[in-house]
CSV table of C-alpha atoms in Angstrom, one decimal:
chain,number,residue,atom,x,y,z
A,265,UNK,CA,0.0,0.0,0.0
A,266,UNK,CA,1.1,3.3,-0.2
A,267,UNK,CA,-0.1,7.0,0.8
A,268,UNK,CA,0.5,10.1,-1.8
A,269,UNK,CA,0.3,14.0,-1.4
A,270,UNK,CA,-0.4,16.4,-4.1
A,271,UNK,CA,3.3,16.7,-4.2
A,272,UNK,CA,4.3,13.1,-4.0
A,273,UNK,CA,6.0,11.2,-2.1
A,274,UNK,CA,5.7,8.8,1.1
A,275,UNK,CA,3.1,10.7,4.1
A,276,UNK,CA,2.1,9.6,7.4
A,277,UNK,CA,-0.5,7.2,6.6
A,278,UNK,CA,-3.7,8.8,8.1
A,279,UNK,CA,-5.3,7.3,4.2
A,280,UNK,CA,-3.8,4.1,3.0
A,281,UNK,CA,-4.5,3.5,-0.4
A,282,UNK,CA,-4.2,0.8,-2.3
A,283,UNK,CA,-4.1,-0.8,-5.9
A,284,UNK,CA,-5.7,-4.4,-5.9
A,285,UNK,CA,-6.2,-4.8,-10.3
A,286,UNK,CA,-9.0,-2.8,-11.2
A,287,UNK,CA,-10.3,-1.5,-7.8
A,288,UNK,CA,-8.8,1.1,-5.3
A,289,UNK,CA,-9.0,0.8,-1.3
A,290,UNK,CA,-9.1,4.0,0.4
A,291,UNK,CA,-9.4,3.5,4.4
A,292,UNK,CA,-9.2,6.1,6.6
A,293,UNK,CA,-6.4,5.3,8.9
A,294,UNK,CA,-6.9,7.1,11.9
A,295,UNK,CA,-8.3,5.1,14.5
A,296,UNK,CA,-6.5,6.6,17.6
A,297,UNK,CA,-9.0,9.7,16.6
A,298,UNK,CA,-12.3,7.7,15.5
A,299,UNK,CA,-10.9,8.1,11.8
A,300,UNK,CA,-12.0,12.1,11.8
A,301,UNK,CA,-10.5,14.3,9.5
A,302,UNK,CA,-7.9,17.0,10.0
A,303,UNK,CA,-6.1,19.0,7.7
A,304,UNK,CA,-3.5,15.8,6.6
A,305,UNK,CA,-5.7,13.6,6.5
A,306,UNK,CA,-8.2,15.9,4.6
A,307,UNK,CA,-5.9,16.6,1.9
A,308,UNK,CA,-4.6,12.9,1.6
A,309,UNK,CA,-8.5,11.7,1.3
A,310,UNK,CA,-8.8,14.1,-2.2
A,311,UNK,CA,-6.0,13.5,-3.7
A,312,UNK,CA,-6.8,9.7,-3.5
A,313,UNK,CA,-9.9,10.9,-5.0
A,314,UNK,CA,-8.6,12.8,-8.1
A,315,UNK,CA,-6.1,9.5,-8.5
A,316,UNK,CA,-8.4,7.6,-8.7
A,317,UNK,CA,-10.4,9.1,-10.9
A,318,UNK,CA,-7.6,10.0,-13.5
A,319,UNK,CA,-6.2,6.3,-13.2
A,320,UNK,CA,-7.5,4.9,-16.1
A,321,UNK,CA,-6.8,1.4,-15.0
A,322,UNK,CA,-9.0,1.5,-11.9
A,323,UNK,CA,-12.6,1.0,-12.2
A,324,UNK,CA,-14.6,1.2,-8.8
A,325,UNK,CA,-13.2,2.5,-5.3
A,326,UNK,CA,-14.0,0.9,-1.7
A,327,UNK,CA,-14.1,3.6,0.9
A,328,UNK,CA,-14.0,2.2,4.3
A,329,UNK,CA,-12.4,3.2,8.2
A,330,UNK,CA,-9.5,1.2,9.9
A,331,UNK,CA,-10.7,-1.1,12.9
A,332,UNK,CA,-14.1,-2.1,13.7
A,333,UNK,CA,-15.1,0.8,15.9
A,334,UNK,CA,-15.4,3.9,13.3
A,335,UNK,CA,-16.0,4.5,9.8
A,336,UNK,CA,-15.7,8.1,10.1
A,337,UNK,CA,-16.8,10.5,12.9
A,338,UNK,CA,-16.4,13.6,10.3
A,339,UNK,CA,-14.1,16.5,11.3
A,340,UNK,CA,-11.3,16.8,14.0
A,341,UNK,CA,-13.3,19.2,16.5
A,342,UNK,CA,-9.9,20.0,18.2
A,343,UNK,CA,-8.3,21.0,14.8
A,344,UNK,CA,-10.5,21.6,11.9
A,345,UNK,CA,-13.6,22.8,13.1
A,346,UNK,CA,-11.5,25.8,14.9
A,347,UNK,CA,-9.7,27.0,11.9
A,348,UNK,CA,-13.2,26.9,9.8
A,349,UNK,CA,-14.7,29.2,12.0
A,350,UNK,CA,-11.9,31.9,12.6
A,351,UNK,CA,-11.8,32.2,8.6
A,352,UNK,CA,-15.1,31.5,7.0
A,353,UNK,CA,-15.1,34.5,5.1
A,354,UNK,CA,-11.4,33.9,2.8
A,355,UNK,CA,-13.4,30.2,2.7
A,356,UNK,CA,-16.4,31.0,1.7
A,357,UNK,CA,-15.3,33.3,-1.2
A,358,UNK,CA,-12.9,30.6,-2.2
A,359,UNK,CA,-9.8,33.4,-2.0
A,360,UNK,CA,-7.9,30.9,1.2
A,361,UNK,CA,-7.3,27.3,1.7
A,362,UNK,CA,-7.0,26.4,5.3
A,363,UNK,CA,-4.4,23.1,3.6
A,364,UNK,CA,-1.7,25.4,2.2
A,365,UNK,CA,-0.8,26.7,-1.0
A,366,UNK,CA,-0.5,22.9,-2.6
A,367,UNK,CA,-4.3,22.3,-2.0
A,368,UNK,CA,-7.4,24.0,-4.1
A,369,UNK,CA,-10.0,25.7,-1.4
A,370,UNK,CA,-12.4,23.2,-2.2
A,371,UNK,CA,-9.6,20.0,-1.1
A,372,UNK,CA,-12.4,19.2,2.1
A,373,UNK,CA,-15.8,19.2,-0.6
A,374,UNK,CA,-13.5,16.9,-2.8
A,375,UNK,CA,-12.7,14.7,0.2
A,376,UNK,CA,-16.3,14.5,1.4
A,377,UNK,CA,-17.3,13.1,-2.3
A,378,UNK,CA,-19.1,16.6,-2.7
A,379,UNK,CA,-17.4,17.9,-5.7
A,380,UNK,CA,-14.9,16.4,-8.2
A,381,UNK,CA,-17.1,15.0,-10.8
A,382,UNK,CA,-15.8,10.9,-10.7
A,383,UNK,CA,-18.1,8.9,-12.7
A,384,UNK,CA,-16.4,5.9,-11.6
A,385,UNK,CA,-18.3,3.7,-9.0
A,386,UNK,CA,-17.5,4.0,-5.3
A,387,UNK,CA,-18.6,1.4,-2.7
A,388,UNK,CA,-18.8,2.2,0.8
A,389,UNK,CA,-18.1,-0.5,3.5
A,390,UNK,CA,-19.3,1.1,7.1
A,391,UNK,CA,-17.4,-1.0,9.9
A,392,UNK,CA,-18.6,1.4,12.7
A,393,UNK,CA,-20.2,4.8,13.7
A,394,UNK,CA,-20.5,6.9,10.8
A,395,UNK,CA,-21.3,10.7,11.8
A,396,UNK,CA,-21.3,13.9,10.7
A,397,UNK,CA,-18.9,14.2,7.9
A,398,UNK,CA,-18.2,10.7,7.5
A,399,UNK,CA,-22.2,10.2,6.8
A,400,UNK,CA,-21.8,12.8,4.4
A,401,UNK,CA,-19.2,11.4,2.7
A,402,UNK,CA,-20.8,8.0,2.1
A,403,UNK,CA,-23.8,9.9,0.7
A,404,UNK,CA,-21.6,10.8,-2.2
A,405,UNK,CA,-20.8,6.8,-2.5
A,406,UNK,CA,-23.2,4.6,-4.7
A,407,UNK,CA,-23.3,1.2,-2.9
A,408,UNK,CA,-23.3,0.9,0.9
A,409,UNK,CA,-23.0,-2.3,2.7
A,410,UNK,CA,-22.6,-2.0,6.8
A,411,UNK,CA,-21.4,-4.0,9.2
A,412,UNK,CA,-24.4,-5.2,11.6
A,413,UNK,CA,-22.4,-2.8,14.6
A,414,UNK,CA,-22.4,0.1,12.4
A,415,UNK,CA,-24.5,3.5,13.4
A,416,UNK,CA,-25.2,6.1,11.5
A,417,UNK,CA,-26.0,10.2,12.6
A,418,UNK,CA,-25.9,13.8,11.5
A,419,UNK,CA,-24.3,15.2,14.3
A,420,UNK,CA,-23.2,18.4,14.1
A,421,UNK,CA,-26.2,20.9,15.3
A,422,UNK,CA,-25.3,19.2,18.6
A,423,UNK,CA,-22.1,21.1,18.6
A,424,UNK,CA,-23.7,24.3,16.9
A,425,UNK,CA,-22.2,23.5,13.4
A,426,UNK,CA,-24.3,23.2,9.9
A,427,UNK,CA,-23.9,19.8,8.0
A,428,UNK,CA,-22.1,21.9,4.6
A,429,UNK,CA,-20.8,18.5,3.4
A,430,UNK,CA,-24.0,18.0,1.1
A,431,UNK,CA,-26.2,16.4,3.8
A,432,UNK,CA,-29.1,18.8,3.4
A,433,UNK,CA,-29.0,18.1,-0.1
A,434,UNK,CA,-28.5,15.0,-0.7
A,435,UNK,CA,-30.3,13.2,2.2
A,436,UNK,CA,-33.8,14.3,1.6
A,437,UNK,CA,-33.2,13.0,-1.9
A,438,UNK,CA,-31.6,9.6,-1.1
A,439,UNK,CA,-34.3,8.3,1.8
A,440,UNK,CA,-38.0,9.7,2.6
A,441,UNK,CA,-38.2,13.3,3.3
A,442,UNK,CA,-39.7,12.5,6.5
A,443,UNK,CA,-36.6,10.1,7.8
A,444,UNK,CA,-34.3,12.7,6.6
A,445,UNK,CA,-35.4,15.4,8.7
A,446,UNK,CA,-36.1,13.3,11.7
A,447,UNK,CA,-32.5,12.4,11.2
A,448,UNK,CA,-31.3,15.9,10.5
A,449,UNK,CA,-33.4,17.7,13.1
A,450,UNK,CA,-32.8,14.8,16.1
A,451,UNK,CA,-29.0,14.5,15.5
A,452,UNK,CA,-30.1,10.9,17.2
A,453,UNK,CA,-27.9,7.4,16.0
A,454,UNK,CA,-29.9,5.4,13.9
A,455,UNK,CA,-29.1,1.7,13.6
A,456,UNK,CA,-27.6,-0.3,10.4
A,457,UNK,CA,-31.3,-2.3,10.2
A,458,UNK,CA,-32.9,1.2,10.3
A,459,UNK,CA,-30.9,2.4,7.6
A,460,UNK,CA,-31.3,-0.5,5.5
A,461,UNK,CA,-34.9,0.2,5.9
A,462,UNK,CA,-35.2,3.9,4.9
A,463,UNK,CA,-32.7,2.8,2.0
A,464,UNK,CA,-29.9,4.3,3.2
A,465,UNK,CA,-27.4,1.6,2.7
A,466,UNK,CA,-28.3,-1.5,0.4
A,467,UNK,CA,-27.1,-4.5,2.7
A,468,UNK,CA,-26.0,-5.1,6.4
A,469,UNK,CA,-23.5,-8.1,6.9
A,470,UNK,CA,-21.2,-9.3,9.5
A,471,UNK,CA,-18.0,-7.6,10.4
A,472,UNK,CA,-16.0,-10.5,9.1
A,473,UNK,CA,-18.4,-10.4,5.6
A,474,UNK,CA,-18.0,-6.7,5.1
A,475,UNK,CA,-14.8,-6.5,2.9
A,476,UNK,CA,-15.7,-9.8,1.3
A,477,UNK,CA,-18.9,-8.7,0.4
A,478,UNK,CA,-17.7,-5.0,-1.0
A,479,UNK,CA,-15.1,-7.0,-2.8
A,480,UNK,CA,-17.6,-9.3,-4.4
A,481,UNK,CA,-19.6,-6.1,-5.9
A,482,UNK,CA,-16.8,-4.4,-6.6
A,483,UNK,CA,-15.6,-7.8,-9.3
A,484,UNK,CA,-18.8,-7.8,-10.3
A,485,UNK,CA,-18.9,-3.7,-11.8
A,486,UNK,CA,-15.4,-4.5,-12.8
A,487,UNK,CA,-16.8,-7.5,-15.6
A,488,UNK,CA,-18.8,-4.6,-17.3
A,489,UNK,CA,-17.6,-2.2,-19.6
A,490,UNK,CA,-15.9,0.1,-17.2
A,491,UNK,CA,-17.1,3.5,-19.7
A,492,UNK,CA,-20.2,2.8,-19.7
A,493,UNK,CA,-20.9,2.3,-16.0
A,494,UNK,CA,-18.9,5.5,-16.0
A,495,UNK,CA,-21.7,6.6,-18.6
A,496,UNK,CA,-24.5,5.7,-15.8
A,497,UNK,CA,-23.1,7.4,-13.2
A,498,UNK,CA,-23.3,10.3,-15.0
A,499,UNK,CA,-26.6,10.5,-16.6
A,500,UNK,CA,-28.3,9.2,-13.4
A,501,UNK,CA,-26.1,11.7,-11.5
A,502,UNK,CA,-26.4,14.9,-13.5
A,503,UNK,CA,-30.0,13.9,-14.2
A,504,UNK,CA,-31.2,14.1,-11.7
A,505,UNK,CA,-30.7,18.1,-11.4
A,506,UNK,CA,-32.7,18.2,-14.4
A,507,UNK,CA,-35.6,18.6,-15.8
A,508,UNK,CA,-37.5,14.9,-17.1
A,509,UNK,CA,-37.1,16.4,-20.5
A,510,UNK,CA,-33.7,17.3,-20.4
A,511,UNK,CA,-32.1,14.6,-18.4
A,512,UNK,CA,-34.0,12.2,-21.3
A,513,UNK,CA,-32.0,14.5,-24.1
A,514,UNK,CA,-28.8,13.9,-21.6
A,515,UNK,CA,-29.0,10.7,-21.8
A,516,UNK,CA,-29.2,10.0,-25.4
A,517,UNK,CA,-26.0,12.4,-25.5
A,518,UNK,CA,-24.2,10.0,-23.3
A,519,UNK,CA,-25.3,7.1,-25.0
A,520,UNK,CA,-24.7,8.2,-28.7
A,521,UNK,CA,-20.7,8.8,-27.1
A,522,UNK,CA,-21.0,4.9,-25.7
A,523,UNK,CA,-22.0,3.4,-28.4
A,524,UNK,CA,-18.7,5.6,-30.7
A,525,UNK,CA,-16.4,3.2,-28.6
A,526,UNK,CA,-14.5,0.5,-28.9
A,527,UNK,CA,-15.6,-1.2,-26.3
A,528,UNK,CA,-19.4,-1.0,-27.6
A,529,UNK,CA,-18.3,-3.2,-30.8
A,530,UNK,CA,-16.3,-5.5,-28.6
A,531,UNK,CA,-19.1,-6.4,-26.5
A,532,UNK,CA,-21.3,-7.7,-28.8
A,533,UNK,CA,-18.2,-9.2,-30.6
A,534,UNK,CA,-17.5,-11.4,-27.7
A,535,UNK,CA,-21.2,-12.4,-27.4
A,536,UNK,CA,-21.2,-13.8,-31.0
A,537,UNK,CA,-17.5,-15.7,-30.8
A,538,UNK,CA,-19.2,-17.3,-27.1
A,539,UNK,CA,-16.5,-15.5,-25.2
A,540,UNK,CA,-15.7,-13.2,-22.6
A,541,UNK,CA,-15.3,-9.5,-23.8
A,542,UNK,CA,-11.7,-7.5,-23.1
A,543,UNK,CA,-12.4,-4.1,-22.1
A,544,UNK,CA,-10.2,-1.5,-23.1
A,545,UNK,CA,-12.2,1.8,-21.7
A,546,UNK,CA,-11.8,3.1,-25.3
């Protein structure tokens, strides 16, 4: 495994990331701090973002925590949270990153899956509490699995703070309205079984099953055509901040450039000689 920075080079390893064929690992590798996020490990999350996404060899991403205790209790209150307030202004306007000079201002939306446009699929695998910013970040994954421990809250109204990492957004849309708010307004855990319920995460397994099983899906999106699952992330993403009419025009755009690759004529190629098709992503 290794760990990268915008600048390269070996970093303390608060994200490991790894390269297993076609599929990145990205575990959050702080479990001395519940795996929250400060300003290394921030910065370390996107850029294992934007690799993977300009990798054209990897295909779908596993996000998970280390241990079995957390997945991700959002930001560091000691560090982060502090240096947000005192400059939310330069932040705000985009003219300051609170990362340095090497990071773009938006480096903590990137990191939360908010921003960054990847089409590729990412699979979250929840092995504890998942809060705050680390709920937020698995709302910007598309397949959820949870171990039967795992929890799941919006937490920060409890410490006066607003959930800006798209949970406001993106929660009402993903589960009933109702559930949402209830969730949002109560700041209260809710259980894995609860949130496979309301839709929130597609399967709860074991702790021992939880890699297996993201593994297992991830093989699975990795036998397809890797651009056009790209393809369907972004017309179903994009989409759906459209009107019916024009996500339907979107979506013949993105299928008329689909069906211009190579990997279009392979497929059915493969079908007719009774074999397995080679994807190239071209």
């Amino acid at each position: 495994f290794y760990t990268h920075t915008k600048l390269g080079g070996i970093v303390d390893m608060s994200i490991i990331y790894e390269k297993k064929g076609h599929i990145a690992l990205v575990t959050i590798n702080r479990p001395e701090a519940r795996n929250s996020l400060d300003f290394e490990t921030t910065g370390q999350l996107a850029n294992a973002w934007l690799d993977f996404r300009d990798d054209p060899n990897l295909r779908v991403a596993i996000l998970t925590g280390a241990g079995e205790k957390d997945f991700c209790v959002g930001a560091d209150l000691k560090k982060f949270i502090p240096a947000v307030t005192e400059n939310v202004d330069e932040l705000a306007s985009g003219e300051k990153s609170l990362l340095g000079d090497e990071y773009a201002w938006n480096t903590p939306l990137i990191a939360v899956l908010r921003e960054g446009d990847i089409w590729k699929p990412i699979i979250g695998a929840v092995n504890g509490i998942c809060s705050s910013g680390g709920l937020e970040m698995l709302q910007g994954t598309d397949i959820r699995i949870a171990a039967e421990h795992a929890t799941f809250s919006i937490a920060e109204p409890k410490r006066g703070l607003f959930p800006g990492g798209g949970s406001t957004v993106r929660l009402p849309r993903q589960v009933p309205f109702v559930r949402a708010m209830e969730i949002l307004f109560t700041c209260e855990f809710i259980s894995a079984q609860q949130s496979y319920e309301i839709g929130l995460i597609n399967q709860v397994v074991s702790k021992e099953e939880l890699m297996p099983a993201a593994m297992k899906i991830a093989g699975k999106i990795c036998e397809n055509a890797p651009l056009a699952i790209q393809a369907i992330k972004r017309s179903v993403r994009q989409g759906m901040n459209l009107s019916m009419d024009e996500a339907l025009n979107l979506e013949l755009k993105i299928a008329a450039e689909v069906f211009m690759t190579e990997d279009a004529r392979e497929g059915p190629r493969a079908f007719a000689e009774k074999r397995k098709p080679v994807w190239k992503g071209q």
